[in-house]
Tab-separated table of C-alpha atoms in Angstrom:
chain	number	residue	atom	x	y	z
V	2	UNK	CA	-8.622	-8.029	-27.156
V	3	UNK	CA	-12.190	-6.767	-26.741
V	4	UNK	CA	-12.620	-3.078	-26.001
V	5	UNK	CA	-14.427	-3.785	-22.732
V	6	UNK	CA	-11.517	-5.884	-21.487
V	7	UNK	CA	-9.009	-3.198	-22.502
V	8	UNK	CA	-11.037	-0.616	-20.595
V	9	UNK	CA	-10.934	-2.780	-17.462
V	10	UNK	CA	-7.167	-3.219	-17.744
V	11	UNK	CA	-6.578	0.481	-18.355
V	12	UNK	CA	-8.571	1.446	-15.244
V	13	UNK	CA	-6.800	-1.204	-13.193
V	14	UNK	CA	-3.378	0.062	-14.291
V	15	UNK	CA	-4.261	3.680	-13.517
V	16	UNK	CA	-5.738	2.851	-10.123
V	17	UNK	CA	-2.748	0.768	-9.133
V	18	UNK	CA	0.067	2.929	-10.431
V	19	UNK	CA	-1.281	6.453	-10.719
V	20	UNK	CA	-1.089	8.590	-13.870
V	21	UNK	CA	0.174	6.752	-16.950
V	22	UNK	CA	1.306	7.807	-20.408
V	23	UNK	CA	-0.376	6.570	-23.581
V	24	UNK	CA	2.890	4.901	-24.642
V	25	UNK	CA	3.142	2.996	-21.346
V	26	UNK	CA	-0.447	1.767	-21.574
V	27	UNK	CA	0.124	0.795	-25.199
V	28	UNK	CA	3.109	-1.371	-24.242
V	29	UNK	CA	1.309	-2.957	-21.276
V	30	UNK	CA	-1.745	-3.946	-23.304
V	31	UNK	CA	0.035	-4.754	-26.555
V	32	UNK	CA	-2.071	-2.422	-28.713
V	33	UNK	CA	-1.330	0.733	-30.697
V	34	UNK	CA	-1.186	4.195	-29.083
V	35	UNK	CA	-4.085	5.229	-31.353
V	36	UNK	CA	-6.253	2.473	-29.853
V	37	UNK	CA	-5.335	3.583	-26.333
V	38	UNK	CA	-6.232	7.209	-27.172
V	39	UNK	CA	-9.671	6.132	-28.411
V	40	UNK	CA	-10.146	4.070	-25.255
V	41	UNK	CA	-9.221	7.035	-23.066
V	42	UNK	CA	-11.701	9.278	-24.878
V	43	UNK	CA	-14.480	6.747	-24.276
V	44	UNK	CA	-13.565	6.247	-20.621
V	45	UNK	CA	-13.437	9.993	-20.047
V	46	UNK	CA	-16.867	10.377	-21.664
V	47	UNK	CA	-18.116	7.731	-19.221
V	48	UNK	CA	-16.689	9.727	-16.304
V	49	UNK	CA	-14.214	6.990	-15.345
V	50	UNK	CA	-10.950	8.888	-15.794
V	51	UNK	CA	-9.460	12.261	-16.704
V	52	UNK	CA	-7.191	12.688	-19.698
V	53	UNK	CA	-4.026	14.680	-19.086
V	54	UNK	CA	-1.199	15.673	-21.415
V	55	UNK	CA	0.148	12.463	-22.930
V	56	UNK	CA	-1.935	10.103	-20.828
V	57	UNK	CA	-4.637	9.785	-18.197
V	58	UNK	CA	-5.314	9.627	-14.460
V	59	UNK	CA	-8.093	8.114	-12.392
V	60	UNK	CA	-9.190	8.920	-8.849
V	61	UNK	CA	-7.977	5.920	-6.880
V	62	UNK	CA	-10.711	6.203	-4.258
V	63	UNK	CA	-12.009	2.975	-2.730
V	64	UNK	CA	-10.762	0.567	-5.359
V	65	UNK	CA	-11.577	-3.037	-4.495
V	66	UNK	CA	-8.941	-4.924	-2.523
V	67	UNK	CA	-9.110	-7.928	-4.851
V	68	UNK	CA	-8.328	-5.702	-7.844
V	69	UNK	CA	-5.270	-4.087	-6.253
V	70	UNK	CA	-4.039	-7.428	-4.918
V	71	UNK	CA	-3.399	-8.661	-8.474
V	72	UNK	CA	-0.999	-5.838	-9.337
V	73	UNK	CA	2.822	-6.007	-8.919
V	74	UNK	CA	2.637	-9.188	-6.850
V	75	UNK	CA	6.305	-10.134	-7.360
V	76	UNK	CA	7.460	-6.685	-6.235
V	77	UNK	CA	5.234	-6.795	-3.163
V	78	UNK	CA	6.490	-10.265	-2.264
V	79	UNK	CA	10.119	-9.113	-2.478
V	80	UNK	CA	9.348	-6.205	-0.159
V	81	UNK	CA	7.382	-8.446	2.204
V	82	UNK	CA	10.187	-10.998	2.461
V	83	UNK	CA	12.751	-8.310	3.299
V	84	UNK	CA	10.420	-6.683	5.828
V	85	UNK	CA	9.663	-9.978	7.580
V	86	UNK	CA	13.389	-10.486	8.141
V	87	UNK	CA	13.429	-7.405	10.397
V	88	UNK	CA	11.172	-9.060	12.959
V	89	UNK	CA	12.410	-11.373	15.728
V	90	UNK	CA	10.318	-14.109	17.316
V	91	UNK	CA	8.496	-12.936	20.417
V	92	UNK	CA	7.925	-9.420	19.084
V	93	UNK	CA	4.646	-7.657	18.359
V	94	UNK	CA	3.825	-6.543	14.826
V	95	UNK	CA	1.173	-4.052	13.723
V	96	UNK	CA	0.066	-4.535	10.117
V	97	UNK	CA	-1.640	-1.730	8.224
V	98	UNK	CA	-4.446	-2.235	5.749
V	99	UNK	CA	-3.550	-2.840	2.110
V	100	UNK	CA	-2.213	-5.510	-0.167
V	101	UNK	CA	1.498	-5.291	0.685
V	102	UNK	CA	0.709	-5.853	4.366
V	103	UNK	CA	-1.229	-8.930	3.292
V	104	UNK	CA	1.786	-10.222	1.370
V	105	UNK	CA	3.875	-9.614	4.500
V	106	UNK	CA	1.405	-11.602	6.624
V	107	UNK	CA	1.998	-14.583	4.352
V	108	UNK	CA	5.699	-14.389	5.240
V	109	UNK	CA	4.984	-14.654	8.979
V	110	UNK	CA	3.593	-18.190	9.073
V	111	UNK	CA	5.390	-20.451	11.512
V	112	UNK	CA	6.750	-17.546	13.565
V	113	UNK	CA	6.092	-16.931	17.273
V	114	UNK	CA	4.658	-13.410	17.136
V	115	UNK	CA	1.812	-11.167	18.178
V	116	UNK	CA	0.146	-9.611	15.136
V	117	UNK	CA	-2.242	-6.656	15.505
V	118	UNK	CA	-4.268	-5.522	12.512
V	119	UNK	CA	-7.422	-3.920	11.156
V	120	UNK	CA	-6.811	-5.691	7.851
V	121	UNK	CA	-9.402	-8.459	7.461
V	122	UNK	CA	-7.390	-10.263	4.802
V	123	UNK	CA	-4.429	-10.415	7.184
V	124	UNK	CA	-6.757	-11.778	9.860
V	125	UNK	CA	-8.057	-14.468	7.501
V	126	UNK	CA	-4.513	-15.375	6.435
V	127	UNK	CA	-3.225	-15.867	9.996
V	128	UNK	CA	-6.334	-17.007	11.863
V	129	UNK	CA	-5.391	-20.706	11.759
V	130	UNK	CA	-1.714	-20.227	12.641
V	131	UNK	CA	-1.566	-21.283	16.278
V	132	UNK	CA	1.922	-19.868	16.797
V	133	UNK	CA	0.663	-16.328	16.235
V	134	UNK	CA	-1.297	-14.367	18.830
V	135	UNK	CA	-3.714	-12.461	16.616
V	136	UNK	CA	-5.380	-9.212	17.718
V	137	UNK	CA	-8.120	-7.845	15.466
V	138	UNK	CA	-8.886	-4.156	15.951
V	139	UNK	CA	-12.529	-3.128	16.024
V	140	UNK	CA	-14.121	-0.482	13.852
V	141	UNK	CA	-16.431	0.286	10.966
V	142	UNK	CA	-16.190	-2.116	8.032
V	143	UNK	CA	-14.996	-0.925	4.626
V	144	UNK	CA	-16.286	-3.845	2.604
V	145	UNK	CA	-14.576	-3.076	-0.689
V	146	UNK	CA	-11.171	-2.687	0.918
V	147	UNK	CA	-11.523	-5.424	3.563
V	148	UNK	CA	-10.549	-3.196	6.474
V	149	UNK	CA	-11.831	-1.633	9.702
V	150	UNK	CA	-11.643	2.116	10.295
V	151	UNK	CA	-13.084	4.850	12.493
V	152	UNK	CA	-12.948	6.045	16.100
V	153	UNK	CA	-13.311	2.534	17.518
V	154	UNK	CA	-10.180	1.433	15.661
V	155	UNK	CA	-8.310	4.495	16.900
V	156	UNK	CA	-9.476	3.889	20.509
V	157	UNK	CA	-8.264	0.292	20.340
V	158	UNK	CA	-4.845	1.447	19.153
V	159	UNK	CA	-4.502	3.858	22.087
V	160	UNK	CA	-4.652	0.822	24.395
V	161	UNK	CA	-1.999	-1.198	22.544
V	162	UNK	CA	1.728	-1.165	21.852
V	163	UNK	CA	3.705	-2.783	19.047
V	164	UNK	CA	7.405	-3.277	18.449
V	165	UNK	CA	6.938	-2.810	14.702
V	166	UNK	CA	4.463	-1.093	12.432
V	167	UNK	CA	4.486	-1.999	8.765
V	168	UNK	CA	2.764	0.911	7.047
V	169	UNK	CA	1.322	1.081	3.549
V	170	UNK	CA	0.923	4.154	1.376
V	171	UNK	CA	-0.630	5.468	-1.826
V	172	UNK	CA	2.336	7.717	-2.552
V	173	UNK	CA	5.522	9.304	-1.227
V	174	UNK	CA	6.259	12.903	-2.138
V	175	UNK	CA	9.824	14.068	-2.936
V	176	UNK	CA	9.975	15.711	0.505
V	177	UNK	CA	9.376	12.314	2.091
V	178	UNK	CA	5.732	12.942	3.040
V	179	UNK	CA	3.660	9.763	3.157
V	180	UNK	CA	0.286	10.226	1.434
V	181	UNK	CA	-3.020	8.403	1.149
V	182	UNK	CA	-5.948	8.665	-1.225
V	183	UNK	CA	-8.648	7.889	1.357
V	184	UNK	CA	-9.127	10.452	4.119
V	185	UNK	CA	-10.917	8.030	6.473
V	186	UNK	CA	-7.786	5.870	6.713
V	187	UNK	CA	-5.435	8.670	7.753
V	188	UNK	CA	-6.405	8.924	11.467
V	189	UNK	CA	-6.043	5.163	11.828
V	190	UNK	CA	-2.587	5.214	10.243
V	191	UNK	CA	-1.527	8.073	12.537
V	192	UNK	CA	-2.800	6.149	15.573
V	193	UNK	CA	-0.792	3.119	14.415
V	194	UNK	CA	2.354	5.244	14.240
V	195	UNK	CA	1.834	6.497	17.814
V	196	UNK	CA	1.299	2.935	19.050
V	197	UNK	CA	4.590	1.599	17.623
V	198	UNK	CA	8.290	1.724	18.507
V	199	UNK	CA	9.561	1.291	14.957
V	200	UNK	CA	7.743	2.417	11.806
V	201	UNK	CA	8.559	0.677	8.525
V	202	UNK	CA	7.094	2.023	5.294
V	203	UNK	CA	6.391	-0.575	2.606
V	204	UNK	CA	6.490	1.120	-0.803
V	205	UNK	CA	7.209	-0.279	-4.247
V	206	UNK	CA	8.604	2.022	-6.928
V	207	UNK	CA	5.116	2.900	-8.218
V	208	UNK	CA	4.588	4.782	-4.928
V	209	UNK	CA	7.302	7.340	-5.769
V	210	UNK	CA	5.475	9.692	-6.141
V	211	UNK	CA	2.287	7.619	-6.525
V	212	UNK	CA	-0.989	9.289	-5.578
V	213	UNK	CA	-2.805	10.701	-2.560
V	214	UNK	CA	-4.138	14.031	-1.340
V	215	UNK	CA	-4.072	13.390	2.434
V	216	UNK	CA	-0.812	13.511	4.386
V	217	UNK	CA	-0.295	10.648	6.823
V	218	UNK	CA	3.102	11.631	8.212
V	219	UNK	CA	6.465	13.113	7.387
V	220	UNK	CA	9.829	11.356	7.024
V	221	UNK	CA	10.638	12.181	10.648
V	222	UNK	CA	7.981	9.650	11.702
V	223	UNK	CA	9.650	6.793	9.806
V	224	UNK	CA	12.534	4.553	10.807
V	225	UNK	CA	12.899	2.355	7.730
V	226	UNK	CA	11.611	2.335	4.156
V	227	UNK	CA	11.531	-1.038	2.391
V	228	UNK	CA	11.245	-0.802	-1.382
V	229	UNK	CA	12.045	-2.894	-4.440
V	230	UNK	CA	14.373	-0.429	-6.190
V	231	UNK	CA	16.361	2.735	-5.408
V	232	UNK	CA	14.201	5.819	-4.858
V	233	UNK	CA	14.791	9.122	-6.641
V	234	UNK	CA	17.617	11.386	-5.476
V	235	UNK	CA	15.392	14.133	-4.032
V	236	UNK	CA	13.340	11.734	-1.935
V	237	UNK	CA	16.474	9.886	-0.838
V	238	UNK	CA	17.968	13.172	0.372
V	239	UNK	CA	14.823	13.838	2.427
V	240	UNK	CA	15.099	10.400	4.007
V	241	UNK	CA	18.800	10.864	4.733
V	242	UNK	CA	18.141	14.203	6.426
V	243	UNK	CA	15.509	12.529	8.636
V	244	UNK	CA	17.868	9.578	9.298
V	245	UNK	CA	15.519	7.083	7.682
V	246	UNK	CA	17.152	3.836	6.576
V	247	UNK	CA	16.253	2.790	3.023
V	248	UNK	CA	16.290	-0.971	2.544
V	249	UNK	CA	16.285	-2.232	-1.031
V	250	UNK	CA	15.695	-5.933	-1.772
V	251	UNK	CA	18.785	-7.713	-0.522
V	252	UNK	CA	20.797	-4.700	0.662
V	253	UNK	CA	20.640	-1.684	2.963
V	254	UNK	CA	21.427	1.879	2.083
V	255	UNK	CA	22.049	4.791	4.450
């Protein structure tokens, strides 16, 4: 594998999953740990990541939607399928930005629903489905992440109500706090929570703890967490204390 291609894959892995150890990157790319260490030195010299003890981390920032969409697709589809089963025909569904919400939108075809979103990829996915009433929120365009944000989006949400919100995240702290890496998205996510009866967090195992410096909400604002594997004991205890239901692919846990 050419060095340039390895560098692209390393950055993609770090952006998608947060900090990673040299050994993990070595296994993912099928090269020696020594090769990965040399790659990390070069990428750090180029200002593209920061080396930490035993591995590296990259600021997730505004990573392109198309890049994130290629990561952990099977896990996201499992979560999306389980989440879609919560919704009954005739209900209204608010879909957050992000790639897991997009995978969920693909599970909604053929349903009789109202879908509200600021996610342009969700809009494109459902635009031709005549059984779905589709509401696109206004706002300022984030081209790289295919979403709409800002005060116009928040104002739109204050005029709407949804039965369900399916919320994405960059990371979940052990105390159950839902985090995001991009500050501009946080007010929109909070407005979505206020506009919804039930809040469902979509989070694969890479999101525990994941990344993010900005707090979106606490566990008390959630009703259900849908994930693809059991979460750690500390986070589970925080969810239990807040009476959040944790739904793992194919089964429910208190």
